[in-house]
Short mmCIF file of C-alpha atoms and ligand atoms in Angstrom, two decimals:
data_model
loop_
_atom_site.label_atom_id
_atom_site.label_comp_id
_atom_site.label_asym_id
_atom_site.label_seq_id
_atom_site.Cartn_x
_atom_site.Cartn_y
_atom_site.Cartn_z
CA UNK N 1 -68.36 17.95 -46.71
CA UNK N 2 -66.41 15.60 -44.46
CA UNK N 3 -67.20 15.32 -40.88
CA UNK N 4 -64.84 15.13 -37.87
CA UNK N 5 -65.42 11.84 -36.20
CA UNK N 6 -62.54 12.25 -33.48
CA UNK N 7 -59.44 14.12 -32.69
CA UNK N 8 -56.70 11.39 -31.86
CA UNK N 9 -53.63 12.13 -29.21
CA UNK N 10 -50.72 10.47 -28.70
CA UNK N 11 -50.45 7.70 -26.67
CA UNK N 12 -47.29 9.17 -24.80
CA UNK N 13 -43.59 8.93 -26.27
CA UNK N 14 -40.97 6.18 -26.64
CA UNK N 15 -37.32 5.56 -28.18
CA UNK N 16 -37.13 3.43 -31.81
CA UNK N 17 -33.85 2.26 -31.09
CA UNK N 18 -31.36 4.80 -29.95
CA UNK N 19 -31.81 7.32 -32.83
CA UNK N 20 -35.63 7.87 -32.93
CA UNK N 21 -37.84 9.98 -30.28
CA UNK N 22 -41.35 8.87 -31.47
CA UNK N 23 -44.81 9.92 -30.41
CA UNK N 24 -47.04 7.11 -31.68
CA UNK N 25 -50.30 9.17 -32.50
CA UNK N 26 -52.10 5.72 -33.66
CA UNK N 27 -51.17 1.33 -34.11
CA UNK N 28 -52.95 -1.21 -35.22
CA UNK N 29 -54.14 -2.68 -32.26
CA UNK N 30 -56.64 -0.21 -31.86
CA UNK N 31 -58.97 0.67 -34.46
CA UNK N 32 -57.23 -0.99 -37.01
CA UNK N 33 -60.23 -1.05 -39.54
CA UNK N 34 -61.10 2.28 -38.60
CA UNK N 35 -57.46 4.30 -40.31
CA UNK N 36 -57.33 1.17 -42.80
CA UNK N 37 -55.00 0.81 -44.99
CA UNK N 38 -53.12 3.02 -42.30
CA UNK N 39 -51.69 0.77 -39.66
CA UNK N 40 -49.45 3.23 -38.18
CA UNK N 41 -48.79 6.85 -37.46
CA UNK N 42 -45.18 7.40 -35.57
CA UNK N 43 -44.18 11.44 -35.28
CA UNK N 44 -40.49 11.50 -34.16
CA UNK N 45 -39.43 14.61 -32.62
CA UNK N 46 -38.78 17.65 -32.55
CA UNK N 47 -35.63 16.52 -31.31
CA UNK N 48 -32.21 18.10 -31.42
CA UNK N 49 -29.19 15.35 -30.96
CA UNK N 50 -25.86 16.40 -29.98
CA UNK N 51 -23.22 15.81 -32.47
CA UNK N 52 -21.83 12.01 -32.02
CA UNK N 53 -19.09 9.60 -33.95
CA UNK N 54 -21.21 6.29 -33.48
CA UNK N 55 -24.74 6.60 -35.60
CA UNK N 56 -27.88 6.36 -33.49
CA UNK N 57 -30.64 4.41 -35.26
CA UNK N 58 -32.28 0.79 -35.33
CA UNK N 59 -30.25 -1.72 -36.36
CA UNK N 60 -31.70 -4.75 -38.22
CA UNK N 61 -35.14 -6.49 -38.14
CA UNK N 62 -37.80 -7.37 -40.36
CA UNK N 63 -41.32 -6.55 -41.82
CA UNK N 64 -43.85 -8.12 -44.04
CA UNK N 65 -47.32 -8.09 -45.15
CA UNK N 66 -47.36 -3.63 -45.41
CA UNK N 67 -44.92 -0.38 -46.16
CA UNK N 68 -43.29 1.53 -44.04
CA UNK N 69 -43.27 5.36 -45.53
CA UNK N 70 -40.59 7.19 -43.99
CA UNK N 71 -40.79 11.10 -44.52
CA UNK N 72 -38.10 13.39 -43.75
CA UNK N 73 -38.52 17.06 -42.84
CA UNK N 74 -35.20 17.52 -40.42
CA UNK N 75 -31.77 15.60 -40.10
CA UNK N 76 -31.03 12.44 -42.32
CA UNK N 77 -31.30 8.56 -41.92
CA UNK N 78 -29.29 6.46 -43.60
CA UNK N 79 -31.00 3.14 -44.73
CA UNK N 80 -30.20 -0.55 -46.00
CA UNK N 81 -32.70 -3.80 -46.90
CA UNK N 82 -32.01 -7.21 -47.73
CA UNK N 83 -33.24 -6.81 -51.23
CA UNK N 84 -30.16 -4.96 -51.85
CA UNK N 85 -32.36 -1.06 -51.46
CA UNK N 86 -30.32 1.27 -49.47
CA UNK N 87 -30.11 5.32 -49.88
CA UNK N 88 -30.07 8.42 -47.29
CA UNK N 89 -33.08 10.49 -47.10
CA UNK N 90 -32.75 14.33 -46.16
CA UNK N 91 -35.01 16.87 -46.19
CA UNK N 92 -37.99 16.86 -48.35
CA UNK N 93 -37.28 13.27 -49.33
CA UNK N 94 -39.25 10.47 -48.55
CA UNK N 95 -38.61 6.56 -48.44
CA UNK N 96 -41.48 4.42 -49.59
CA UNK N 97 -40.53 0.63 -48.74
CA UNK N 98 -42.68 -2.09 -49.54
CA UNK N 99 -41.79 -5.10 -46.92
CA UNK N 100 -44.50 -7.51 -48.91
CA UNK N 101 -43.19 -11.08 -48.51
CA UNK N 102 -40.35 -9.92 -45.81
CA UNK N 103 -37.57 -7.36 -45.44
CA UNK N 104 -34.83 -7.05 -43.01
CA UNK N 105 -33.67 -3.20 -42.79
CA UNK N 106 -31.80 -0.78 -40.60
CA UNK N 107 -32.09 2.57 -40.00
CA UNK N 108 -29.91 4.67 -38.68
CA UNK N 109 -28.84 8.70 -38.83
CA UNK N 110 -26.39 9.59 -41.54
CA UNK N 111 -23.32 9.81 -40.97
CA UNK N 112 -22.95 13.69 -42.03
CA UNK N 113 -25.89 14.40 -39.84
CA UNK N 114 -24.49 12.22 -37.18
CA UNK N 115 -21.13 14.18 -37.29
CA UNK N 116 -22.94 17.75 -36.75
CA UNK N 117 -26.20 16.59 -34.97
CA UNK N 118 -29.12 19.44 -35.16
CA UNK N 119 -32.87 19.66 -35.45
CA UNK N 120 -34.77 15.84 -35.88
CA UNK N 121 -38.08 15.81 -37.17
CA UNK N 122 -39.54 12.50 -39.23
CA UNK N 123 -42.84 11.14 -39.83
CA UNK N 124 -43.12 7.38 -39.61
CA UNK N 125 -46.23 5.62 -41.29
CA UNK N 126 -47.08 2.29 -41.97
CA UNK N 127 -49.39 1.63 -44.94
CA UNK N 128 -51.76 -1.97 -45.39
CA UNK N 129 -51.07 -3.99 -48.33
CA UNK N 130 -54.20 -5.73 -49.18
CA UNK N 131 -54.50 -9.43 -48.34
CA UNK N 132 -53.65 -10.42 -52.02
CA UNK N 133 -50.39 -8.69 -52.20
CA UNK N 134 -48.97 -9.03 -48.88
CA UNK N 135 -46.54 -12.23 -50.25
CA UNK N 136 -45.28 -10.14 -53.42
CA UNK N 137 -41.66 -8.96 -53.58
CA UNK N 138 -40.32 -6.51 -51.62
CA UNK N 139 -39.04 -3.09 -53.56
CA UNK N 140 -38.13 0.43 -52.01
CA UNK N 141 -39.07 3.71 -53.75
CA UNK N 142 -36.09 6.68 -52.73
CA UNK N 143 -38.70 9.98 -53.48
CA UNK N 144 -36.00 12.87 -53.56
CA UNK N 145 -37.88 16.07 -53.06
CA UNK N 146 -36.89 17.24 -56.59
CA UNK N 147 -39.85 14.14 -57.77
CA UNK N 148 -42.65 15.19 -55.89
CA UNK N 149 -44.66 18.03 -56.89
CA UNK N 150 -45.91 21.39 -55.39
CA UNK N 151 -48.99 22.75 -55.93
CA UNK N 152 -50.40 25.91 -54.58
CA UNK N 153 -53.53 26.18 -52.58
CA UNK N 154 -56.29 28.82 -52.53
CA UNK N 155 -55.71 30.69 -49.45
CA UNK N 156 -52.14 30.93 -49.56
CA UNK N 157 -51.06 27.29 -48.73
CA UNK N 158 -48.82 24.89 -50.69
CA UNK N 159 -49.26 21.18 -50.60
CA UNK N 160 -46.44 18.52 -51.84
CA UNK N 161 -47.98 15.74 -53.54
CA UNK N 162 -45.66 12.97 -52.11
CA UNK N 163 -48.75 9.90 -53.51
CA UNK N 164 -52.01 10.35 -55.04
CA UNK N 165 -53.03 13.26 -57.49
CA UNK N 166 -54.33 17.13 -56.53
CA UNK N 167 -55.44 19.48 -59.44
CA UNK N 168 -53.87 17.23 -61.94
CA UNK N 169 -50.64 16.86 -60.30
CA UNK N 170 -49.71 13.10 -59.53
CA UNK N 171 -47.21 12.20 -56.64
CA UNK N 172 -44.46 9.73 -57.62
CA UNK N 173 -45.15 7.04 -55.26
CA UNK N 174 -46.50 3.89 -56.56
CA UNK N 175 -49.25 2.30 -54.46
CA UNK N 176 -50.99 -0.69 -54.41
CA UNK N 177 -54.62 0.80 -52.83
CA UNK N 178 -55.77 4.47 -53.72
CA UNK N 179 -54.04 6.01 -51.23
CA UNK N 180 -53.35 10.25 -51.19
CA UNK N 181 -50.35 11.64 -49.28
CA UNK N 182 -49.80 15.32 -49.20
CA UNK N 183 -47.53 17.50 -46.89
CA UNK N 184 -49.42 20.85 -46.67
CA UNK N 185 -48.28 24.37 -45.45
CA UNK N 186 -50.98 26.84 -43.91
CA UNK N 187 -49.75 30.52 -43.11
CA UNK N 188 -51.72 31.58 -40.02
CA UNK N 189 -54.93 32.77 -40.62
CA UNK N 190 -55.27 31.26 -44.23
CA UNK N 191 -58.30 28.98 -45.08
CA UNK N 192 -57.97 26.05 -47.12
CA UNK N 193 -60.73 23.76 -48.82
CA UNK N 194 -59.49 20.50 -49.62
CA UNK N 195 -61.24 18.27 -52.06
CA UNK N 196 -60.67 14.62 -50.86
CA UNK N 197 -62.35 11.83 -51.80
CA UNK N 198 -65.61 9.80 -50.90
CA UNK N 199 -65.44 6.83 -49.46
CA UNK N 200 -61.91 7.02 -48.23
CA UNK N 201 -60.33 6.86 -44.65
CA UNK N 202 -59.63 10.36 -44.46
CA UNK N 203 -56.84 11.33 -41.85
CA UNK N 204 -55.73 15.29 -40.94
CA UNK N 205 -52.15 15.36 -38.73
CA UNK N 206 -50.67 18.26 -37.39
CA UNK N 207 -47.07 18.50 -37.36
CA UNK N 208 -46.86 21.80 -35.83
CA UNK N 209 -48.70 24.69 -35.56
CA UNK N 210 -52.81 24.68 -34.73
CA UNK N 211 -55.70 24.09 -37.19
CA UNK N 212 -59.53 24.70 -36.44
CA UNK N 213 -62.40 22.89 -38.34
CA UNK N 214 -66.08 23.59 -37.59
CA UNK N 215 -64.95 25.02 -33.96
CA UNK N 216 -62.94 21.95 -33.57
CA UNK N 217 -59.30 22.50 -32.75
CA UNK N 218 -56.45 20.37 -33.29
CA UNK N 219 -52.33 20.67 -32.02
CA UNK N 220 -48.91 19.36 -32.51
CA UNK N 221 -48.96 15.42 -32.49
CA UNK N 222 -52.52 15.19 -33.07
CA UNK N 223 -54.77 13.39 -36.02
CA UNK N 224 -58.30 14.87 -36.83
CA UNK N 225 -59.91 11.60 -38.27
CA UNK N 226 -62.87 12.36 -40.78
CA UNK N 227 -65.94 10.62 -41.80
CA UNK N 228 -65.62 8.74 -44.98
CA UNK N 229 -68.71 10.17 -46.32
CA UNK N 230 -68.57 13.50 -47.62
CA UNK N 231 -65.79 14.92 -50.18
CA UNK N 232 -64.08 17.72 -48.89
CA UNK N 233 -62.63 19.72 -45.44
CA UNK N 234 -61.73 23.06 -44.83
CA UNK N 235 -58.95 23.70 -42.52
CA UNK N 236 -58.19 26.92 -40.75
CA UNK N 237 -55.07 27.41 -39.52
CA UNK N 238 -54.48 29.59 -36.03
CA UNK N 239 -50.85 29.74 -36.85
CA UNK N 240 -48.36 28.51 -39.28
CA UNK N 241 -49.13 25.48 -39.59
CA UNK N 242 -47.52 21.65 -41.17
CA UNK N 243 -49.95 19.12 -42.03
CA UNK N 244 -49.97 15.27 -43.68
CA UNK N 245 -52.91 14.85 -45.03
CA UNK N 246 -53.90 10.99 -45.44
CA UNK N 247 -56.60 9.33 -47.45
CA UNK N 248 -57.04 5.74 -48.66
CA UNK N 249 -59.55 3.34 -49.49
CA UNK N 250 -60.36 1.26 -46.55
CA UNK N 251 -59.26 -2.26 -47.37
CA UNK N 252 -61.90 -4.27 -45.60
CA UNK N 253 -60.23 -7.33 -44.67
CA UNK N 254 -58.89 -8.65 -40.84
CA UNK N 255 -55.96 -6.95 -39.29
CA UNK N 256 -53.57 -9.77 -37.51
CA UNK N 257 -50.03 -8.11 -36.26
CA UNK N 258 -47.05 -8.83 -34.23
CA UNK N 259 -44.69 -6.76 -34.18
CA UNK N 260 -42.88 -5.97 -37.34
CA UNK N 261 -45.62 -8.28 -38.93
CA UNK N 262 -49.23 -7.51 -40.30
CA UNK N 263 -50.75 -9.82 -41.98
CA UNK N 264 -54.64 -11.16 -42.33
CA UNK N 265 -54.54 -14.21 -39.57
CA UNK N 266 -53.35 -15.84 -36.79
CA UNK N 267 -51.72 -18.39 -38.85
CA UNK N 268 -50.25 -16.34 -40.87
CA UNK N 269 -48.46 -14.30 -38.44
CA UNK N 270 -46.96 -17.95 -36.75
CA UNK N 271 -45.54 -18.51 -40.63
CA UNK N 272 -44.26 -15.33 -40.59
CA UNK N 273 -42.09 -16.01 -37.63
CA UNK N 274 -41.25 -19.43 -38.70
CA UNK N 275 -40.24 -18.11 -42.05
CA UNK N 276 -37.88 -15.12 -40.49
CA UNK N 277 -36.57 -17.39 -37.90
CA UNK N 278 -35.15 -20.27 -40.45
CA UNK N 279 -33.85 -17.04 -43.02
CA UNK N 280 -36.27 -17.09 -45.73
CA UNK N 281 -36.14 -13.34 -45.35
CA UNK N 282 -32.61 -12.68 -46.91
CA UNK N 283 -29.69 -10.79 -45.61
CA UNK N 284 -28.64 -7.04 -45.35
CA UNK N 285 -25.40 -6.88 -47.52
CA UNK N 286 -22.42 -5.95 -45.11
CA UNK N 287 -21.71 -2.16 -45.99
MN1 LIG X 1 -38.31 -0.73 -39.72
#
């Protein structure tokens, strides 16, 4: 079995634009080898926004050298890249953008859920690429929640398989690392064992609800991070509980960021901003 290493927190909350309440649970600039590939881990609400005519959101700006992974659970955003990818993710749905060589998105809420505002609740993560295919092209994945499959747990629980494989079922992301990315239910007072593999950076968030493993106990907002040693957990849960579990083989190899960029070195980052700043990273079509 997996051990628990730590129980991580977030680091307090801030506003991603005007349309994004985040609690930033982990980032790269700290233990950036230790979640690798996972750079970071951005919970947005609970939130409830008031209904509005102008969309709240993040308007344009770039990436390159990982993917952002954007997965919905409440309200909509509406997105739109410079490779020509656009789409609005709801409920269930996730949005799987590779940045690579460079991007320039914006996100911003729908403008059906901007018009009736409501419950918020989105899960932010930013995924490595390794060193070797950082430069590639850019591509977006739109994962409607009819594509990813459910499969029930022992003990009552159900987990989506949004990337990676459980009891034969394979989630329809495409990855470039062996990365698994399930969204897991818990009723209160259910046990579930969890076969996850060796050797991978092996990462437990609660969304809501409380979960208990060997007398450890974990909350809303936080990440139980387990050893990479070992091939399974078992998670209690106190109450009705919403997890993300994350696993991935580590990628080994140096963590330089600024910013919107990740890349492997210091030089690399500098081209990165030369490269943005003179427009070698396209243009967001006008809607
Ligand atoms: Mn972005």
């Amino acid at each position: 079995m997996k051990k628990i290493v730590e129980v991580l927190h977030a680091q307090g909350g801030h506003w991603v634009g005007d349309g994004f309440p985040v609690r930033s649970i982990f980032s790269y600039d700290r233990q950036a080898q230790e979640n690798s590939p996972f750079l970071l881990f951005d919970y947005a609400g609970p939130y409830n926004f008031p209904p509005a005519t102008i969309p709240r959101g993040v308007g344009q700006h770039p990436h390159r050298g990982f993917e952002t992974v954007t997965i919905a659970y409440e309200g909509e955003v509406a997105h739109r890249d410079s490779t020509g990818g656009g789409g609005t993710i709801k409920p269930g749905d996730v949005q799987w953008m590779t940045a690579a060589g460079g991007i320039i998105h914006e996100e911003f809420h729908s403008p059906a859920y901007t018009k009736t505002g409501g419950p918020f609740r989105m899960v932010q993560l930013w995924v490595n690429l390794p060193q070797k295919d950082k430069m590639t092209k850019a591509g977006y994945q739109g994962l409607t929640s009819d594509t990813i499959p459910v499969v029930a747990l022992a003990g009552g629980g159900t987990a989506r398989i949004i990337a990676g494989e459980l009891d034969g079922a394979k989630g329809p992301a495409r990855t470039f690392s062996p990365i698994n990315l399930w969204d897991v239910k818990l009723k209160a007072g259910s046990e579930a064992t969890l076969d996850l593999p060796e050797g991978h950076t092996t990462l437990v968030a609660v969304l809501s609800g409380h979960v208990t493993v060997d007398a450890t106990g974990a909350g809303e907002a936080e990440i139980i991070r387990f050893t990479r040693e070992g091939s399974g957990v078992t998670i209690r849960a106190d109450g009705d509980s919403q997890l993300l579990v994350l696993t991935g083989e580590p990628l080994n190899e140096p963590v330089f960021g600024y910013g919107p960029f990740v890349m492997t070195s210091e030089a690399e980052i500098r081209q990165a901003i030369t490269d943005f700043n003179s427009g070698r990273f396209g243009q967001v079509a006008p809607a």
